[in-house]
Short mmCIF file of C-alpha atoms in Angstrom, two decimals:
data_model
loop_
_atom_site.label_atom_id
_atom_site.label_comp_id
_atom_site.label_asym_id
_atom_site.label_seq_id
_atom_site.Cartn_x
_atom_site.Cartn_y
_atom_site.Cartn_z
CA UNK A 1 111.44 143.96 84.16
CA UNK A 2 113.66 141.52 86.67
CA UNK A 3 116.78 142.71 84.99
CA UNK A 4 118.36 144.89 87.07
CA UNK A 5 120.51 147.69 84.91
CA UNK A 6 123.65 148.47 85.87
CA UNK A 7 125.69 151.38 85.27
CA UNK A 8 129.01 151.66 83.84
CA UNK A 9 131.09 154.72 82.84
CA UNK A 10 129.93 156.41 79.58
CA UNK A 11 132.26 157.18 77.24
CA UNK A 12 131.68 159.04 73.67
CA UNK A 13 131.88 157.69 70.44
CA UNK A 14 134.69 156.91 68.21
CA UNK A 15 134.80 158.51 65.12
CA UNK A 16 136.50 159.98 62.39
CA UNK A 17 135.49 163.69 63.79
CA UNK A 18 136.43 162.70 66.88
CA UNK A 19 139.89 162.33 65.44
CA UNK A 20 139.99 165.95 63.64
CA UNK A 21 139.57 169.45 66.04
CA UNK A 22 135.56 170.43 65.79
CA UNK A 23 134.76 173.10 63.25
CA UNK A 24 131.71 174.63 62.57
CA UNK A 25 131.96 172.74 58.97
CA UNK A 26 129.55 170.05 57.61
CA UNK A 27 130.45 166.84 59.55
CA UNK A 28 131.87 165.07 56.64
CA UNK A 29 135.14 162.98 56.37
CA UNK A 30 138.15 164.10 54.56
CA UNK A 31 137.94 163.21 50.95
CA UNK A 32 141.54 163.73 50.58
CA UNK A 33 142.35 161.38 53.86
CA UNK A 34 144.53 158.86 51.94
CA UNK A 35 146.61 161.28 50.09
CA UNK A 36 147.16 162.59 53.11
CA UNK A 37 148.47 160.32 55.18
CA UNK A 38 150.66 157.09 54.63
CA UNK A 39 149.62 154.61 52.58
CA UNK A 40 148.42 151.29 54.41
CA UNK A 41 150.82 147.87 53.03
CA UNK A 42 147.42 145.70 53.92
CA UNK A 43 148.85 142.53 54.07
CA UNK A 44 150.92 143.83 56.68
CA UNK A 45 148.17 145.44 58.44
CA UNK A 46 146.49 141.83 58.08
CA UNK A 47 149.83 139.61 59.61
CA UNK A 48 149.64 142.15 62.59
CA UNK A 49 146.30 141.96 63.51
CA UNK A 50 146.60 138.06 63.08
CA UNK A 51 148.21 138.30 66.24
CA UNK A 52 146.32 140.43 68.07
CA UNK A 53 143.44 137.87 67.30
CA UNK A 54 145.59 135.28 68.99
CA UNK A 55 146.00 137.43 71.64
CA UNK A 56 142.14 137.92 71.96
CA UNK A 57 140.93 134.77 71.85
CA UNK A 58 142.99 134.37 74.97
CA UNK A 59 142.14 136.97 77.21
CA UNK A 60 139.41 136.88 79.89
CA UNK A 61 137.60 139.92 78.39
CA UNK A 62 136.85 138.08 75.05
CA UNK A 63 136.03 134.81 77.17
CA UNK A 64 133.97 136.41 79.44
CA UNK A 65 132.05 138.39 76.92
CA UNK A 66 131.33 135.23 74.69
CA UNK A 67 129.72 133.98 77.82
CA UNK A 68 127.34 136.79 78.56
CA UNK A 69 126.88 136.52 74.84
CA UNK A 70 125.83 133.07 75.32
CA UNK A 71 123.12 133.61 78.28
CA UNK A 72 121.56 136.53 76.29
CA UNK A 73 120.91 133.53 73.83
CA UNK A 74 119.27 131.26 76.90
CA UNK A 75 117.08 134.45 77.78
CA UNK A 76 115.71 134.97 74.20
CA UNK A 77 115.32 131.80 74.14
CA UNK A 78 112.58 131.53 77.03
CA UNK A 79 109.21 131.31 75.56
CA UNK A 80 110.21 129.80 72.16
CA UNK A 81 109.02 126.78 70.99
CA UNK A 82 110.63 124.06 72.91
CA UNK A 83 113.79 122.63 71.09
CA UNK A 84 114.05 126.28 69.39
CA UNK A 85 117.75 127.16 69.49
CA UNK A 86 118.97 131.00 69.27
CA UNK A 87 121.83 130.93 66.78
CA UNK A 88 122.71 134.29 65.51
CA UNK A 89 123.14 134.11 61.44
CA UNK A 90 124.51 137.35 60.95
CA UNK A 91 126.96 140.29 62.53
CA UNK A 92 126.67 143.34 61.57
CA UNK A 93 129.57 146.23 62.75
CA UNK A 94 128.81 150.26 62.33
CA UNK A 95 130.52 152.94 63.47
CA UNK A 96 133.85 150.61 64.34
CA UNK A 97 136.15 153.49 62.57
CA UNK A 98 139.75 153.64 61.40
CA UNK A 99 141.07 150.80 62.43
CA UNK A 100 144.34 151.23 60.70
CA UNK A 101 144.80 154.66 62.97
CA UNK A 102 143.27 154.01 65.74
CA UNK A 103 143.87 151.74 68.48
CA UNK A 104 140.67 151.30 70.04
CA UNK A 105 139.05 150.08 66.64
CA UNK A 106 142.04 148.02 65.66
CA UNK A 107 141.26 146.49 68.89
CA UNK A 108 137.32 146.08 68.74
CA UNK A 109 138.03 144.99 65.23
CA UNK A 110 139.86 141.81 66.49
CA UNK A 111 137.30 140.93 68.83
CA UNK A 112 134.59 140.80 66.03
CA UNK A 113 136.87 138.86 63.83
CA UNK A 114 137.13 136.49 66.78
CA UNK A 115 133.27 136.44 67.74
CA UNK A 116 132.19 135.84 63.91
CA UNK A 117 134.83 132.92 64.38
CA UNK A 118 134.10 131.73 68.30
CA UNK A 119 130.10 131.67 67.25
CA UNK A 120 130.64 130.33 63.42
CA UNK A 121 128.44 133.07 61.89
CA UNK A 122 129.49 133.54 58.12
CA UNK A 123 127.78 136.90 57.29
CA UNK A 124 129.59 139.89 58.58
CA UNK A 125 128.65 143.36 57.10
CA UNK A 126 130.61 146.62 58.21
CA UNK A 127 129.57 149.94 57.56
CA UNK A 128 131.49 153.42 58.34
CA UNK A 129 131.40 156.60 56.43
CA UNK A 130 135.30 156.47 57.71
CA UNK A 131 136.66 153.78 56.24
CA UNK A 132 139.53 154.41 54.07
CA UNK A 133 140.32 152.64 51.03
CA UNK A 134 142.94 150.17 52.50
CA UNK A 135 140.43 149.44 55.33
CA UNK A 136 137.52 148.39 52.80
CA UNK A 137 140.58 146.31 50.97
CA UNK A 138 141.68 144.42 54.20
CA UNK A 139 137.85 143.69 55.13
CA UNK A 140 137.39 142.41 51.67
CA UNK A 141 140.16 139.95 52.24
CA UNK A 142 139.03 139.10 55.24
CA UNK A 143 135.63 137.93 53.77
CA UNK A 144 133.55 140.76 55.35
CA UNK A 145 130.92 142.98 53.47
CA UNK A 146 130.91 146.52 53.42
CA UNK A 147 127.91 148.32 52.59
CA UNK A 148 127.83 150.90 49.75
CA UNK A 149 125.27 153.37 51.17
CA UNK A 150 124.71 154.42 54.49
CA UNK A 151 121.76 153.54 55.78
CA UNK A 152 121.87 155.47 59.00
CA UNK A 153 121.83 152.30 61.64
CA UNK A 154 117.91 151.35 59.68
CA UNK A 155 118.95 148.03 59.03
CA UNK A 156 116.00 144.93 59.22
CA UNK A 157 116.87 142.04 61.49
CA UNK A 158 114.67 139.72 59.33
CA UNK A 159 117.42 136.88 60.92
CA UNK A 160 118.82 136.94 64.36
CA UNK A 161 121.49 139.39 64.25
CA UNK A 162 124.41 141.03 66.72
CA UNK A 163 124.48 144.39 66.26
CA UNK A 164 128.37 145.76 67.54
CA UNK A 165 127.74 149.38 67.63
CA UNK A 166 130.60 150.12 69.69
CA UNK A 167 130.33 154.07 71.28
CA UNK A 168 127.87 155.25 68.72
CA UNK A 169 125.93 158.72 68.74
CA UNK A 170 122.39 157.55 69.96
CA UNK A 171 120.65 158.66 66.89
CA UNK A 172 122.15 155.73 65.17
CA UNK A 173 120.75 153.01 67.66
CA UNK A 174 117.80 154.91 68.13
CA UNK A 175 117.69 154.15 63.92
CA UNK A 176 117.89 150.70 64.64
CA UNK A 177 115.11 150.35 67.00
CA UNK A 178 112.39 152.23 64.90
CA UNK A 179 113.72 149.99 61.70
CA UNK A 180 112.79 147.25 63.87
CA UNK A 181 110.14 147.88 66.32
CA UNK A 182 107.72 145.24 66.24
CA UNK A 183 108.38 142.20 68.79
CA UNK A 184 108.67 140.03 65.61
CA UNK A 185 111.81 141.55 64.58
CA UNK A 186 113.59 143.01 68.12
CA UNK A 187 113.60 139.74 69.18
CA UNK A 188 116.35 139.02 66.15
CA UNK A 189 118.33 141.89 67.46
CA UNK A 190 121.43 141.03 70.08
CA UNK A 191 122.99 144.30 70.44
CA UNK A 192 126.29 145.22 71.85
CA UNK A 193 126.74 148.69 72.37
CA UNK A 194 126.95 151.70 74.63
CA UNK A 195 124.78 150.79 78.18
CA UNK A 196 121.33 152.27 77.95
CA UNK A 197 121.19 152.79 82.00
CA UNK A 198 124.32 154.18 81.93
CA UNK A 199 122.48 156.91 79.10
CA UNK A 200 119.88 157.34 81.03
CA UNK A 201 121.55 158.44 83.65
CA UNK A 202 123.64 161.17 81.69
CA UNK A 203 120.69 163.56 80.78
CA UNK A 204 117.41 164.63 81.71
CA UNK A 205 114.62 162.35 79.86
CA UNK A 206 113.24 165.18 78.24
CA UNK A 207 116.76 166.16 76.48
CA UNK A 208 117.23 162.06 75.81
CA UNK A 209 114.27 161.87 73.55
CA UNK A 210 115.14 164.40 71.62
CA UNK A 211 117.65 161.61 69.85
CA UNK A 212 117.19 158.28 72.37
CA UNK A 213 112.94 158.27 72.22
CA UNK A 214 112.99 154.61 71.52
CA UNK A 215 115.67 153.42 73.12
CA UNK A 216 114.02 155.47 76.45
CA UNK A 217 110.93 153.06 75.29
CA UNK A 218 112.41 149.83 75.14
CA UNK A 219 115.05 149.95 77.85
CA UNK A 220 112.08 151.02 80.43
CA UNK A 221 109.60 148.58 78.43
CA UNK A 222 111.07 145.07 77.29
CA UNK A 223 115.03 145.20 76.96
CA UNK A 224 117.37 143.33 79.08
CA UNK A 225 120.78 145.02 79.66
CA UNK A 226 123.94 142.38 80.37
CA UNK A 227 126.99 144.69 81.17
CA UNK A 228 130.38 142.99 79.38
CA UNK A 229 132.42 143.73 82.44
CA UNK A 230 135.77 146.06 81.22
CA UNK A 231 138.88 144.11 82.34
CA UNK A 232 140.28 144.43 79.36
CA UNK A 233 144.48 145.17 79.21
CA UNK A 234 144.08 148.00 77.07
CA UNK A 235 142.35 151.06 78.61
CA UNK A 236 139.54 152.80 76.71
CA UNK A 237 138.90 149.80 74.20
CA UNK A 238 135.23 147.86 75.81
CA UNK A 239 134.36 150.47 78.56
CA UNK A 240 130.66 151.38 79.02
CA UNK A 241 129.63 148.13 76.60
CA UNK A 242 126.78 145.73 77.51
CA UNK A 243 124.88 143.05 75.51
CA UNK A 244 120.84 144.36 74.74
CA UNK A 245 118.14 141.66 73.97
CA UNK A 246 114.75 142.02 73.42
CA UNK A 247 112.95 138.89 74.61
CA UNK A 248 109.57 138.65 73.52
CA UNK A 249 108.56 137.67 76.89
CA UNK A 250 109.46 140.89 77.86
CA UNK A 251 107.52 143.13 75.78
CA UNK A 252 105.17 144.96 76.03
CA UNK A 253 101.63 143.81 74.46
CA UNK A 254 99.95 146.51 74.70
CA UNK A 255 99.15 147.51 70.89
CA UNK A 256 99.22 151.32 71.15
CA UNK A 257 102.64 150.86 72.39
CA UNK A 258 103.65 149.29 67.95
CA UNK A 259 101.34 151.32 66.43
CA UNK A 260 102.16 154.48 64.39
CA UNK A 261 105.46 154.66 65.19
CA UNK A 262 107.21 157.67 63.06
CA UNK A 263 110.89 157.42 61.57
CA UNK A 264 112.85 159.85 63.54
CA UNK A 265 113.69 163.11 62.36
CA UNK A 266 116.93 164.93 64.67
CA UNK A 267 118.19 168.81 64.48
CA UNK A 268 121.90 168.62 63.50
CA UNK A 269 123.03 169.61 67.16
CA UNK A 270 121.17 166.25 68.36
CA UNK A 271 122.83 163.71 65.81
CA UNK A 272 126.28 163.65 67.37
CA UNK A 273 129.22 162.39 65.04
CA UNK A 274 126.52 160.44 62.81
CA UNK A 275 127.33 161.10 59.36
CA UNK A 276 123.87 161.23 57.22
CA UNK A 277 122.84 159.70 54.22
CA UNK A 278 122.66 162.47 52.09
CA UNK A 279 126.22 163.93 53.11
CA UNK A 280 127.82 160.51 52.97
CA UNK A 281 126.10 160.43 49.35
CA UNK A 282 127.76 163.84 48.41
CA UNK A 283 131.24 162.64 49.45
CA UNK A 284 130.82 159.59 47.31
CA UNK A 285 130.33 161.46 44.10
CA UNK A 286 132.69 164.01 44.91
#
């Protein structure tokens, strides 16, 4: 690979759990979460972050970052049909969290708002098992989608697609890779999320597999890491981000290296703040 990784410093996901003290309790969100806490005036919430778009769309970080977002287009590009332009029809956000509460997603929130806007992509989907009730309200008026189920990260890239994934567990990427491991569909995926050198760095490869097993298999076979460099004014916000593509150049062709791929199956000590299917299903009855 000719891409050279570089690491930046890990940080861990932001979640609802991160939010509460750790119990030994299923990892499930409050049901009671608006009743207990202050209700959210949304078209408040919406006038404020209106600014702090403004803001954004000023700031080096978020012009520097549209950049590297830009020449990660050029390199999946190479090899294309001549004349074949990479023009991502689709964003899709998980794991962004309370953004109403919580600085660092009220922040990463803006920048999304201002990439769907910066790149002219129409279809934005969110997902978070988080969300509150005001949140899915003020993403509704802002013309976003947000998912009904939880689909665990297995979401098809059937279009050219950024992934923001910002500080997820690694089950949930690793999701996205087996949903879409064939070079037919990686090379729709443009994912920003935690660095993959930087992860492979923070464990043995033995213990990494035990929830990273693809990503360990595409970052050493076919992915090209673009670090979004953190000079952002607010601390802890973008740190340990980079830009993932999957150029089909890159791949590997070696057939064995597709074939019977299995879904991945994790212990509950390996899944990290990842809310499942089936308890995010239980909460939605309850």
């Amino acid at each position: 690979m000719s891409e050279e990784f570089n690491p930046v410093t890990r940080k861990k996901w932001i979640s609802y759990n991160s939010l509460s003290k750790k119990s030994n309790k299923p990892k499930t969100p409050e049901k009671t979460l608006e009743k207990a806490d202050p209700p959210v005036d949304v078209d408040k919430f919406l006038m404020r972050l209106d600014v702090l778009r403004d803001r954004m769309e000023e700031c080096e970080y978020f012009t520097e970052a549209m950049a590297t977002l830009k020449e990660s287009f050029l390199k999946l590009q190479y090899g294309e049909v001549i004349g074949t332009k990479i023009v991502p029809n689709r964003l899709v956000c998980f794991g962004l969290g309370q953004f109403t509460r919580n600085y660092q997603a009220l922040h990463q929130l803006a920048f999304v708002l201002c990439t769907l806007e910066f790149l002219d992509i129409d279809e934005a989907i969110f997902f978070d098992p988080a969300f509150s009730k005001s949140e899915i309200e003020a993403l509704e008026k802002l013309s976003c989608k947000v998912m009904k189920e939880n689909c665990e990260g297995k979401f098809k890239a059937d279009v050219y697609t950024i992934f923001y994934m910002p500080h997820c567990p690694n089950c949930l990427t690793n999701n996205l890779l087996w949903k879409n491991w064939s070079p037919e569909l990686l090379k729709h995926v443009i994912l920003i999320n935690n660095s993959f050198e930087s992860l492979s760095c923070s464990k043995p490869d033995r213990l990494l597999r035990l929830d990273a097993n693809y990503i360990m298999d595409i970052m050493y076979d076919g992915g090209v890491e673009m670090p979004l460099e953190d000079d952002y004014t607010v601390q802890n916000v973008f740190n340990d981000l980079s830009v993932h593509v999957f150029p089909p150049s890159h791949l590997s062709k070696k057939p064995e290296f597709w074939a019977n791929k299995q879904e991945p199956k994790y212990n509950e000590t390996d899944t990290g703040d990842m809310i499942s299917a089936e308890e995010f299903a239980k909460l939605s009855i309850a």
